[in-house]
Amino acid sequence: MSLYLQHGYGKSTRITDAYADGSTSGVVFSPRNEKKDNLDAYIAQLRATGSFTLMMDPQFHICTQTPPKDSYLPKDYGYYQPGLTAHNFTKAAQIQGYAADTLDFQYAMDLDRILSPTVILSTFSDRWIQIAHQLAEASVAHHAGMSSPKPLMLSFVLCETALDSRTEVDQFLDELTTYDVDGFYICIVRDEATYTQHFDPDRLAHLMYATYVLGELNDFEVVFGYSDYLGLPLRAAGATAFASGWSQSLRQCHAGTFIKVDRMGRRPLFRYSSGPLLNTILLSELEQIHSFGRLNDVLSNVALDREIISASSPESSSWNERFSERHHWQTLADLDSTLGSNVRKNMVALRTRVAQAQSLYQDLESIGIRFSRNCDKSHLPEWEEAITEFVRIASP
């Protein structure tokens, strides 16, 4: 099972429900959203529930954001220091201290992986890239001196724009493959703040290539946070696992994920995750599909579909936010289960799924069904182009 849950505010029974469904085998904790004592107690609860892979994203990178959206971090997590600038990383002793404090804090917790601190990278050529590598190097050195520590994964938080240049991605990979670590935890900060499966095809191809180099060619553990549906092409290219949460801000991250902004909050409309469409669609759009007699074509064929098919129509069903969340994870887990360890075969299977999804979208649109912008088929040609480019440059 390669789907991990991205923990955040309002966990309730969401994680244990997903585990009971067989949808997840791991959790990436968010310390900013949980008091330390509560997190320790919850980890103990999960240990008693079943076999999880548990890790905590230190979220150290939030310390350089202004104003930071850091909640419990400053008070409950001693390694975190808000308001840091590039000036605070000029001395080796400072960097070594940040790394040691972050790793020691996790060492004392019942986690399966220890993750390094990092900073957010807009490109692979600005001054922050050197700081990120210095934090990584300090983490490797400190981890080597710890007594029987859990495996170390180096964290990197990359803005989507950092993936523009293949040359710079290659240079970055040259650095990463020299580290004596067990793996990497990577988060991609999306350009677009809305929840969407869109991704520039060249950037996605470069990210898939990086995944292939790290996971397949160099046998590192590679986990992608906040990746949602885009975790599927990354898994196909060699990633170990990918994470997705319950809210849209836990499924993908963008600049607003880490910075306080004033905006009116509103509850998202109910959605349905369609495996055949490789997308989430609005319940109202599922209702349209039902009215044309095409409901079975878009169903994911997972357990919670029963809530839809047992009703006279999708909108008259008992579908709610919690059903939508659990169904989403069931769908992602089902799609992930079709991927194996052979990257070449994965690409063939994924390309076929993308082509089938495009054909289904076109068929539905031809009979008059209209999808909203972030629920339509426009991401699929991007995925198709990315797969083609990845196969060209990687030759798996």
mmCIF file of C-alpha atoms in Angstrom:
data_model
loop_
_atom_site.group_PDB
_atom_site.id
_atom_site.type_symbol
_atom_site.label_atom_id
_atom_site.label_comp_id
_atom_site.label_asym_id
_atom_site.label_seq_id
_atom_site.Cartn_x
_atom_site.Cartn_y
_atom_site.Cartn_z
ATOM 1 C CA MET A 1 0.000 0.000 0.000
ATOM 2 C CA SER A 2 1.598 3.254 -1.175
ATOM 3 C CA LEU A 3 -0.921 5.866 -0.079
ATOM 4 C CA TYR A 4 -0.105 7.770 3.113
ATOM 5 C CA LEU A 5 -2.458 10.229 4.755
ATOM 6 C CA GLN A 6 -1.318 13.831 5.083
ATOM 7 C CA HIS A 7 -2.308 14.731 8.625
ATOM 8 C CA GLY A 8 -3.635 18.172 9.484
ATOM 9 C CA TYR A 9 -6.300 20.025 11.443
ATOM 10 C CA GLY A 10 -9.468 18.127 12.351
ATOM 11 C CA LYS A 11 -8.234 14.545 12.128
ATOM 12 C CA SER A 12 -11.142 13.098 14.169
ATOM 13 C CA THR A 13 -11.348 9.400 13.155
ATOM 14 C CA ARG A 14 -10.325 10.040 9.550
ATOM 15 C CA ILE A 15 -6.979 8.240 9.672
ATOM 16 C CA THR A 16 -8.233 5.170 11.526
ATOM 17 C CA ASP A 17 -11.278 4.981 9.232
ATOM 18 C CA ALA A 18 -9.006 5.006 6.179
ATOM 19 C CA TYR A 19 -6.841 2.302 7.727
ATOM 20 C CA ALA A 20 -9.928 0.192 8.428
ATOM 21 C CA ASP A 21 -10.936 0.640 4.783
ATOM 22 C CA GLY A 22 -7.543 -0.671 3.690
ATOM 23 C CA SER A 23 -6.765 2.599 1.915
ATOM 24 C CA THR A 24 -3.614 3.675 3.744
ATOM 25 C CA SER A 25 -0.531 2.237 5.384
ATOM 26 C CA GLY A 26 1.193 5.400 6.584
ATOM 27 C CA VAL A 27 0.819 8.902 7.982
ATOM 28 C CA VAL A 28 2.815 12.112 7.513
ATOM 29 C CA PHE A 29 2.175 14.207 10.629
ATOM 30 C CA SER A 30 1.868 17.998 10.613
ATOM 31 C CA PRO A 31 3.215 19.325 13.946
ATOM 32 C CA ARG A 32 1.801 22.796 13.375
ATOM 33 C CA ASN A 33 -1.697 21.299 13.590
ATOM 34 C CA GLU A 34 -1.320 19.218 16.755
ATOM 35 C CA LYS A 35 -0.074 19.882 20.274
ATOM 36 C CA LYS A 36 2.959 17.765 21.081
ATOM 37 C CA ASP A 37 1.273 15.824 23.916
ATOM 38 C CA ASN A 38 -1.749 15.111 21.741
ATOM 39 C CA LEU A 39 0.466 13.968 18.880
ATOM 40 C CA ASP A 40 2.381 11.562 21.130
ATOM 41 C CA ALA A 41 -0.891 10.122 22.416
ATOM 42 C CA TYR A 42 -2.243 9.761 18.902
ATOM 43 C CA ILE A 43 0.899 7.990 17.714
ATOM 44 C CA ALA A 44 0.446 5.509 20.580
ATOM 45 C CA GLN A 45 -3.171 5.005 19.502
ATOM 46 C CA LEU A 46 -2.148 4.289 15.927
ATOM 47 C CA ARG A 47 0.520 1.834 17.076
ATOM 48 C CA ALA A 48 -2.199 -0.089 18.903
ATOM 49 C CA THR A 49 -4.514 0.061 15.881
ATOM 50 C CA GLY A 50 -2.298 -1.588 13.291
ATOM 51 C CA SER A 51 0.844 -1.482 11.212
ATOM 52 C CA PHE A 52 1.526 2.078 10.058
ATOM 53 C CA THR A 53 4.603 3.797 8.683
ATOM 54 C CA LEU A 54 4.692 6.990 10.741
ATOM 55 C CA MET A 55 6.770 10.066 9.956
ATOM 56 C CA MET A 56 6.576 13.744 10.848
ATOM 57 C CA ASP A 57 7.303 16.551 8.432
ATOM 58 C CA PRO A 58 9.208 18.940 10.750
ATOM 59 C CA GLN A 59 7.824 21.898 8.737
ATOM 60 C CA PHE A 60 10.983 23.787 9.630
ATOM 61 C CA HIS A 61 10.703 25.549 6.255
ATOM 62 C CA ILE A 62 7.744 27.584 7.539
ATOM 63 C CA CYS A 63 10.160 29.545 9.760
ATOM 64 C CA THR A 64 11.343 31.618 6.786
ATOM 65 C CA GLN A 65 7.831 32.679 5.724
ATOM 66 C CA THR A 66 6.282 36.035 6.657
ATOM 67 C CA PRO A 67 3.871 35.950 8.397
ATOM 68 C CA PRO A 68 4.185 32.214 9.031
ATOM 69 C CA LYS A 69 1.169 29.951 9.396
ATOM 70 C CA ASP A 70 2.848 27.915 12.124
ATOM 71 C CA SER A 71 0.167 27.449 14.843
ATOM 72 C CA TYR A 72 1.576 25.036 17.481
ATOM 73 C CA LEU A 73 5.131 24.954 16.132
ATOM 74 C CA PRO A 74 6.643 27.875 18.115
ATOM 75 C CA LYS A 75 5.233 26.753 21.464
ATOM 76 C CA ASP A 76 5.301 22.964 21.350
ATOM 77 C CA TYR A 77 8.202 22.048 19.078
ATOM 78 C CA GLY A 78 11.543 23.238 20.429
ATOM 79 C CA TYR A 79 13.513 22.854 17.177
ATOM 80 C CA TYR A 80 11.336 25.437 15.406
ATOM 81 C CA GLN A 81 12.429 29.093 15.414
ATOM 82 C CA PRO A 82 10.103 31.540 13.645
ATOM 83 C CA GLY A 83 11.316 34.572 11.719
ATOM 84 C CA LEU A 84 14.561 33.179 10.313
ATOM 85 C CA THR A 85 16.156 34.834 7.285
ATOM 86 C CA ALA A 86 19.118 33.916 5.101
ATOM 87 C CA HIS A 87 21.310 35.781 7.598
ATOM 88 C CA ASN A 88 20.504 33.114 10.224
ATOM 89 C CA PHE A 89 22.137 30.437 8.075
ATOM 90 C CA THR A 90 25.529 32.057 7.512
ATOM 91 C CA LYS A 91 27.410 30.170 10.238
ATOM 92 C CA ALA A 92 28.086 26.450 10.236
ATOM 93 C CA ALA A 93 27.321 26.216 13.950
ATOM 94 C CA GLN A 94 23.845 27.665 13.391
ATOM 95 C CA ILE A 95 23.046 25.171 10.651
ATOM 96 C CA GLN A 96 24.404 22.267 12.673
ATOM 97 C CA GLY A 97 22.250 23.373 15.601
ATOM 98 C CA TYR A 98 19.056 23.491 13.516
ATOM 99 C CA ALA A 99 19.761 20.020 12.151
ATOM 100 C CA ALA A 100 20.660 18.516 15.518
ATOM 101 C CA ASP A 101 17.627 19.994 17.290
ATOM 102 C CA THR A 102 15.231 18.813 14.566
ATOM 103 C CA LEU A 103 16.592 15.268 14.423
ATOM 104 C CA ASP A 104 16.902 14.877 18.203
ATOM 105 C CA PHE A 105 13.302 15.982 18.665
ATOM 106 C CA GLN A 106 12.052 13.258 16.322
ATOM 107 C CA TYR A 107 14.464 10.683 17.769
ATOM 108 C CA ALA A 108 12.608 10.948 21.079
ATOM 109 C CA MET A 109 9.272 10.211 19.380
ATOM 110 C CA ASP A 110 7.872 6.856 18.266
ATOM 111 C CA LEU A 111 8.337 7.481 14.532
ATOM 112 C CA ASP A 112 9.534 5.163 11.766
ATOM 113 C CA ARG A 113 11.549 7.788 9.896
ATOM 114 C CA ILE A 114 13.516 10.881 10.877
ATOM 115 C CA LEU A 115 13.147 13.814 8.472
ATOM 116 C CA SER A 116 15.673 16.619 8.093
ATOM 117 C CA PRO A 117 14.904 20.347 8.277
ATOM 118 C CA THR A 118 14.925 22.299 5.039
ATOM 119 C CA VAL A 119 13.950 25.605 3.411
ATOM 120 C CA ILE A 120 11.718 26.368 0.428
ATOM 121 C CA LEU A 121 13.470 26.419 -2.958
ATOM 122 C CA SER A 122 12.109 28.600 -5.761
ATOM 123 C CA THR A 123 14.910 27.546 -8.105
ATOM 124 C CA PHE A 124 18.017 25.384 -7.978
ATOM 125 C CA SER A 125 20.244 28.408 -8.527
ATOM 126 C CA ASP A 126 19.357 30.917 -5.790
ATOM 127 C CA ARG A 127 21.093 31.295 -2.406
ATOM 128 C CA TRP A 128 18.579 29.059 -0.629
ATOM 129 C CA ILE A 129 19.755 25.946 -2.479
ATOM 130 C CA GLN A 130 23.105 26.121 -0.703
ATOM 131 C CA ILE A 131 21.333 26.490 2.634
ATOM 132 C CA ALA A 132 19.154 23.464 1.837
ATOM 133 C CA HIS A 133 22.239 21.376 1.073
ATOM 134 C CA GLN A 134 24.034 22.589 4.191
ATOM 135 C CA LEU A 135 21.027 21.557 6.319
ATOM 136 C CA ALA A 136 21.009 18.179 4.557
ATOM 137 C CA GLU A 137 24.737 17.654 5.112
ATOM 138 C CA ALA A 138 24.468 18.643 8.771
ATOM 139 C CA SER A 139 21.560 16.239 9.188
ATOM 140 C CA VAL A 140 23.515 13.360 7.650
ATOM 141 C CA ALA A 141 26.463 14.067 9.932
ATOM 142 C CA HIS A 142 24.332 14.308 13.075
ATOM 143 C CA HIS A 143 22.330 11.201 12.198
ATOM 144 C CA ALA A 144 25.565 9.227 11.804
ATOM 145 C CA GLY A 145 26.437 9.986 15.422
ATOM 146 C CA MET A 146 23.069 8.974 16.890
ATOM 147 C CA SER A 147 22.618 5.679 18.720
ATOM 148 C CA SER A 148 20.506 3.226 16.659
ATOM 149 C CA PRO A 149 18.379 5.911 15.009
ATOM 150 C CA LYS A 150 15.449 5.284 12.686
ATOM 151 C CA PRO A 151 16.204 5.756 8.954
ATOM 152 C CA LEU A 152 16.959 9.307 7.824
ATOM 153 C CA MET A 153 15.076 10.933 4.968
ATOM 154 C CA LEU A 154 16.203 14.296 3.635
ATOM 155 C CA SER A 155 13.383 16.793 3.139
ATOM 156 C CA PHE A 156 13.137 19.145 0.188
ATOM 157 C CA VAL A 157 10.333 21.621 -0.475
ATOM 158 C CA LEU A 158 10.426 22.719 -4.108
ATOM 159 C CA CYS A 159 8.408 25.385 -5.842
ATOM 160 C CA GLU A 160 6.953 24.100 -9.102
ATOM 161 C CA THR A 161 9.080 26.626 -11.003
ATOM 162 C CA ALA A 162 12.270 24.876 -9.859
ATOM 163 C CA LEU A 163 11.399 22.059 -12.265
ATOM 164 C CA ASP A 164 11.634 24.230 -15.395
ATOM 165 C CA SER A 165 15.233 23.435 -16.320
ATOM 166 C CA ARG A 166 16.248 19.852 -17.040
ATOM 167 C CA THR A 167 19.908 20.879 -16.668
ATOM 168 C CA GLU A 168 19.314 22.265 -13.174
ATOM 169 C CA VAL A 169 17.265 19.217 -12.198
ATOM 170 C CA ASP A 170 20.184 16.999 -13.281
ATOM 171 C CA GLN A 171 22.609 19.067 -11.225
ATOM 172 C CA PHE A 172 20.306 18.776 -8.218
ATOM 173 C CA LEU A 173 20.103 15.002 -8.679
ATOM 174 C CA ASP A 174 23.894 14.773 -8.872
ATOM 175 C CA GLU A 175 23.996 16.296 -5.384
ATOM 176 C CA LEU A 176 21.193 14.164 -3.943
ATOM 177 C CA THR A 177 22.619 10.855 -5.082
ATOM 178 C CA THR A 178 25.834 11.491 -3.134
ATOM 179 C CA TYR A 179 24.053 11.566 0.226
ATOM 180 C CA ASP A 180 24.368 8.507 2.458
ATOM 181 C CA VAL A 181 20.727 8.394 3.521
ATOM 182 C CA ASP A 182 17.754 6.058 3.290
ATOM 183 C CA GLY A 183 15.551 8.323 1.235
ATOM 184 C CA PHE A 184 13.890 11.634 0.472
ATOM 185 C CA TYR A 185 10.662 13.343 1.466
ATOM 186 C CA ILE A 186 9.669 15.853 -1.210
ATOM 187 C CA CYS A 187 6.882 18.433 -1.347
ATOM 188 C CA ILE A 188 6.022 20.454 -4.439
ATOM 189 C CA VAL A 189 4.624 23.959 -3.876
ATOM 190 C CA ARG A 190 2.073 24.449 -6.624
ATOM 191 C CA ASP A 191 1.740 27.655 -8.655
ATOM 192 C CA GLU A 192 -2.043 27.562 -8.643
ATOM 193 C CA ALA A 193 -3.816 28.030 -5.332
ATOM 194 C CA THR A 194 -6.975 26.182 -6.383
ATOM 195 C CA TYR A 195 -7.319 22.409 -6.194
ATOM 196 C CA THR A 196 -6.531 21.044 -9.636
ATOM 197 C CA GLN A 197 -4.794 18.152 -11.357
ATOM 198 C CA HIS A 198 -3.164 20.522 -13.871
ATOM 199 C CA PHE A 199 0.626 20.399 -14.037
ATOM 200 C CA ASP A 200 2.916 21.789 -16.691
ATOM 201 C CA PRO A 201 3.959 18.726 -18.748
ATOM 202 C CA ASP A 202 7.673 19.574 -18.903
ATOM 203 C CA ARG A 203 7.800 20.140 -15.165
ATOM 204 C CA LEU A 204 5.921 16.917 -14.508
ATOM 205 C CA ALA A 205 8.236 14.989 -16.837
ATOM 206 C CA HIS A 206 11.271 16.402 -15.011
ATOM 207 C CA LEU A 207 9.750 15.488 -11.646
ATOM 208 C CA MET A 208 9.003 11.964 -12.855
ATOM 209 C CA TYR A 209 12.563 11.717 -14.124
ATOM 210 C CA ALA A 210 13.941 12.843 -10.752
ATOM 211 C CA THR A 211 11.759 10.235 -9.070
ATOM 212 C CA TYR A 212 13.029 7.563 -11.436
ATOM 213 C CA VAL A 213 16.668 8.462 -10.810
ATOM 214 C CA LEU A 214 16.253 8.482 -7.033
ATOM 215 C CA GLY A 215 13.818 5.624 -6.556
ATOM 216 C CA GLU A 216 14.448 3.217 -9.416
ATOM 217 C CA LEU A 217 18.084 3.770 -10.366
ATOM 218 C CA ASN A 218 19.510 4.538 -6.920
ATOM 219 C CA ASP A 219 17.089 2.572 -4.735
ATOM 220 C CA PHE A 220 16.247 5.424 -2.357
ATOM 221 C CA GLU A 221 12.938 5.528 -0.532
ATOM 222 C CA VAL A 222 11.031 8.441 -2.084
ATOM 223 C CA VAL A 223 7.873 9.825 -0.484
ATOM 224 C CA PHE A 224 5.927 12.743 -1.945
ATOM 225 C CA GLY A 225 3.824 14.852 0.394
ATOM 226 C CA TYR A 226 0.683 16.737 -0.656
ATOM 227 C CA SER A 227 0.587 14.953 -4.008
ATOM 228 C CA ASP A 228 -2.923 13.522 -4.413
ATOM 229 C CA TYR A 229 -3.722 12.294 -7.965
ATOM 230 C CA LEU A 230 -0.318 13.478 -9.188
ATOM 231 C CA GLY A 231 1.177 10.887 -6.878
ATOM 232 C CA LEU A 232 0.098 8.254 -9.403
ATOM 233 C CA PRO A 233 2.535 9.205 -12.210
ATOM 234 C CA LEU A 234 5.214 9.673 -9.555
ATOM 235 C CA ARG A 235 4.519 6.214 -8.142
ATOM 236 C CA ALA A 236 4.601 4.824 -11.658
ATOM 237 C CA ALA A 237 8.059 6.389 -12.111
ATOM 238 C CA GLY A 238 9.500 4.808 -8.970
ATOM 239 C CA ALA A 239 8.249 6.641 -5.862
ATOM 240 C CA THR A 240 7.740 4.556 -2.736
ATOM 241 C CA ALA A 241 4.637 6.371 -1.516
ATOM 242 C CA PHE A 242 2.583 9.530 -1.927
ATOM 243 C CA ALA A 243 0.390 11.414 0.517
ATOM 244 C CA SER A 244 -3.002 13.064 0.398
ATOM 245 C CA GLY A 245 -5.203 14.520 3.119
ATOM 246 C CA TRP A 246 -8.855 15.258 3.738
ATOM 247 C CA SER A 247 -9.070 18.953 2.905
ATOM 248 C CA GLN A 248 -7.936 20.371 -0.409
ATOM 249 C CA SER A 249 -5.080 22.201 1.384
ATOM 250 C CA LEU A 250 -3.852 18.789 2.614
ATOM 251 C CA ARG A 251 -4.028 17.270 -0.858
ATOM 252 C CA GLN A 252 -1.852 19.895 -2.540
ATOM 253 C CA CYS A 253 0.247 22.721 -1.139
ATOM 254 C CA HIS A 254 0.889 26.231 -2.416
ATOM 255 C CA ALA A 255 2.368 29.419 -0.965
ATOM 256 C CA GLY A 256 -0.775 30.100 1.071
ATOM 257 C CA THR A 257 -0.321 26.779 2.824
ATOM 258 C CA PHE A 258 2.537 28.263 4.853
ATOM 259 C CA ILE A 259 1.684 31.991 4.992
ATOM 260 C CA LYS A 260 -1.141 33.647 6.914
ATOM 261 C CA VAL A 261 -3.603 35.298 4.561
ATOM 262 C CA ASP A 262 -6.916 37.010 5.252
ATOM 263 C CA ARG A 263 -9.680 35.396 3.280
ATOM 264 C CA MET A 264 -13.194 34.215 3.776
ATOM 265 C CA GLY A 265 -13.384 30.498 4.360
ATOM 266 C CA ARG A 266 -16.121 28.419 2.788
ATOM 267 C CA ARG A 267 -16.889 24.756 2.772
ATOM 268 C CA PRO A 268 -16.025 23.036 -0.502
ATOM 269 C CA LEU A 269 -18.788 21.532 -2.594
ATOM 270 C CA PHE A 270 -19.212 17.779 -2.301
ATOM 271 C CA ARG A 271 -17.062 15.879 -4.762
ATOM 272 C CA TYR A 272 -16.821 12.379 -6.156
ATOM 273 C CA SER A 273 -13.457 10.827 -7.064
ATOM 274 C CA SER A 274 -13.753 9.019 -10.357
ATOM 275 C CA GLY A 275 -11.059 6.472 -11.118
ATOM 276 C CA PRO A 276 -12.085 6.187 -14.804
ATOM 277 C CA LEU A 277 -11.838 9.991 -15.201
ATOM 278 C CA LEU A 278 -8.638 10.315 -13.127
ATOM 279 C CA ASN A 279 -10.170 13.315 -11.407
ATOM 280 C CA THR A 280 -12.585 14.463 -8.766
ATOM 281 C CA ILE A 281 -15.843 15.869 -10.070
ATOM 282 C CA LEU A 282 -18.640 17.755 -8.367
ATOM 283 C CA LEU A 283 -21.608 15.765 -7.086
ATOM 284 C CA SER A 284 -23.784 17.932 -9.325
ATOM 285 C CA GLU A 285 -21.729 16.752 -12.322
ATOM 286 C CA LEU A 286 -22.165 13.148 -11.209
ATOM 287 C CA GLU A 287 -25.887 13.853 -11.093
ATOM 288 C CA GLN A 288 -25.779 15.016 -14.717
ATOM 289 C CA ILE A 289 -23.967 11.846 -15.725
ATOM 290 C CA HIS A 290 -26.582 9.768 -13.910
ATOM 291 C CA SER A 291 -29.411 11.598 -15.693
ATOM 292 C CA PHE A 292 -27.911 10.560 -19.038
ATOM 293 C CA GLY A 293 -27.705 6.935 -17.920
ATOM 294 C CA ARG A 294 -23.909 6.855 -17.821
ATOM 295 C CA LEU A 295 -23.273 6.556 -14.080
ATOM 296 C CA ASN A 296 -21.641 3.125 -14.255
ATOM 297 C CA ASP A 297 -19.035 4.452 -16.706
ATOM 298 C CA VAL A 298 -17.517 6.822 -14.144
ATOM 299 C CA LEU A 299 -17.863 4.825 -10.930
ATOM 300 C CA SER A 300 -14.596 3.905 -9.226
ATOM 301 C CA ASN A 301 -15.854 0.451 -8.176
ATOM 302 C CA VAL A 302 -14.721 0.840 -4.589
ATOM 303 C CA ALA A 303 -16.635 0.042 -1.407
ATOM 304 C CA LEU A 304 -18.181 3.462 -0.768
ATOM 305 C CA ASP A 305 -19.744 3.563 -4.226
ATOM 306 C CA ARG A 306 -22.600 1.760 -2.474
ATOM 307 C CA GLU A 307 -23.708 5.098 -1.006
ATOM 308 C CA ILE A 308 -24.256 6.380 -4.542
ATOM 309 C CA ILE A 309 -25.704 3.348 -6.289
ATOM 310 C CA SER A 310 -28.075 2.459 -3.452
ATOM 311 C CA ALA A 311 -29.861 5.811 -3.857
ATOM 312 C CA SER A 312 -32.215 6.879 -6.611
ATOM 313 C CA SER A 313 -29.634 9.443 -7.755
ATOM 314 C CA PRO A 314 -26.304 10.882 -6.534
ATOM 315 C CA GLU A 315 -27.831 14.097 -5.173
ATOM 316 C CA SER A 316 -30.544 12.201 -3.311
ATOM 317 C CA SER A 317 -27.973 9.924 -1.651
ATOM 318 C CA SER A 318 -26.543 10.308 1.845
ATOM 319 C CA TRP A 319 -23.236 11.478 0.331
ATOM 320 C CA ASN A 320 -21.448 13.891 2.647
ATOM 321 C CA GLU A 321 -18.002 15.336 3.312
ATOM 322 C CA ARG A 322 -16.740 12.299 5.220
ATOM 323 C CA PHE A 323 -17.960 9.843 2.586
ATOM 324 C CA SER A 324 -16.299 11.980 -0.074
ATOM 325 C CA GLU A 325 -12.957 11.938 1.774
ATOM 326 C CA ARG A 326 -12.919 8.209 2.463
ATOM 327 C CA HIS A 327 -14.062 7.422 -1.053
ATOM 328 C CA HIS A 328 -11.267 9.620 -2.427
ATOM 329 C CA TRP A 329 -8.634 7.580 -0.572
ATOM 330 C CA GLN A 330 -10.271 4.313 -1.597
ATOM 331 C CA THR A 331 -10.091 5.447 -5.220
ATOM 332 C CA LEU A 332 -6.444 6.552 -4.999
ATOM 333 C CA ALA A 333 -5.498 3.299 -3.280
ATOM 334 C CA ASP A 334 -7.314 1.277 -5.933
ATOM 335 C CA LEU A 335 -5.562 3.137 -8.754
ATOM 336 C CA ASP A 336 -2.225 2.725 -6.976
ATOM 337 C CA SER A 337 -2.798 -1.034 -6.647
ATOM 338 C CA THR A 338 -2.623 -1.353 -10.443
ATOM 339 C CA LEU A 339 0.989 -0.118 -10.420
ATOM 340 C CA GLY A 340 3.893 -2.476 -9.866
ATOM 341 C CA SER A 341 7.663 -2.249 -9.608
ATOM 342 C CA ASN A 342 8.375 -2.294 -13.348
ATOM 343 C CA VAL A 343 8.514 1.329 -14.484
ATOM 344 C CA ARG A 344 8.186 0.516 -18.178
ATOM 345 C CA LYS A 345 5.019 -1.507 -17.586
ATOM 346 C CA ASN A 346 3.700 1.205 -15.281
ATOM 347 C CA MET A 347 4.080 3.791 -18.043
ATOM 348 C CA VAL A 348 2.193 1.629 -20.512
ATOM 349 C CA ALA A 349 -0.608 1.086 -17.999
ATOM 350 C CA LEU A 350 -0.758 4.753 -17.028
ATOM 351 C CA ARG A 351 -0.753 5.942 -20.628
ATOM 352 C CA THR A 352 -3.642 3.565 -21.348
ATOM 353 C CA ARG A 353 -5.612 4.887 -18.372
ATOM 354 C CA VAL A 354 -5.037 8.489 -19.459
ATOM 355 C CA ALA A 355 -6.210 7.706 -23.005
ATOM 356 C CA GLN A 356 -9.306 5.933 -21.684
ATOM 357 C CA ALA A 357 -10.086 8.866 -19.386
ATOM 358 C CA GLN A 358 -9.779 11.343 -22.256
ATOM 359 C CA SER A 359 -12.046 9.224 -24.433
ATOM 360 C CA LEU A 360 -14.644 8.945 -21.665
ATOM 361 C CA TYR A 361 -14.594 12.699 -21.029
ATOM 362 C CA GLN A 362 -15.059 13.385 -24.748
ATOM 363 C CA ASP A 363 -17.929 10.923 -24.927
ATOM 364 C CA LEU A 364 -19.682 12.486 -21.929
ATOM 365 C CA GLU A 365 -19.186 16.006 -23.270
ATOM 366 C CA SER A 366 -20.557 14.970 -26.654
ATOM 367 C CA ILE A 367 -23.922 14.094 -25.090
ATOM 368 C CA GLY A 368 -24.156 17.451 -23.324
ATOM 369 C CA ILE A 369 -22.464 17.007 -19.955
ATOM 370 C CA ARG A 370 -20.456 20.057 -18.892
ATOM 371 C CA PHE A 371 -17.666 19.997 -16.359
ATOM 372 C CA SER A 372 -16.302 22.926 -14.348
ATOM 373 C CA ARG A 373 -12.753 24.087 -15.091
ATOM 374 C CA ASN A 374 -10.944 22.094 -12.414
ATOM 375 C CA CYS A 375 -13.056 18.997 -13.003
ATOM 376 C CA ASP A 376 -12.661 18.782 -16.775
ATOM 377 C CA LYS A 377 -10.282 16.762 -18.957
ATOM 378 C CA SER A 378 -7.691 19.490 -19.608
ATOM 379 C CA HIS A 379 -5.122 17.913 -17.261
ATOM 380 C CA LEU A 380 -5.074 14.661 -19.225
ATOM 381 C CA PRO A 381 -3.213 15.926 -22.329
ATOM 382 C CA GLU A 382 -0.644 17.407 -19.922
ATOM 383 C CA TRP A 383 -0.187 14.037 -18.232
ATOM 384 C CA GLU A 384 0.023 12.293 -21.607
ATOM 385 C CA GLU A 385 2.692 14.714 -22.828
ATOM 386 C CA ALA A 386 4.614 14.344 -19.564
ATOM 387 C CA ILE A 387 4.587 10.540 -19.804
ATOM 388 C CA THR A 388 5.843 10.699 -23.396
ATOM 389 C CA GLU A 389 8.644 13.092 -22.469
ATOM 390 C CA PHE A 390 9.589 11.071 -19.394
ATOM 391 C CA VAL A 391 9.881 7.871 -21.434
ATOM 392 C CA ARG A 392 12.029 9.745 -23.966
ATOM 393 C CA ILE A 393 14.511 11.139 -21.446
ATOM 394 C CA ALA A 394 14.566 8.196 -19.022
ATOM 395 C CA SER A 395 14.218 5.244 -21.433
ATOM 396 C CA PRO A 396 12.963 2.980 -18.612
#
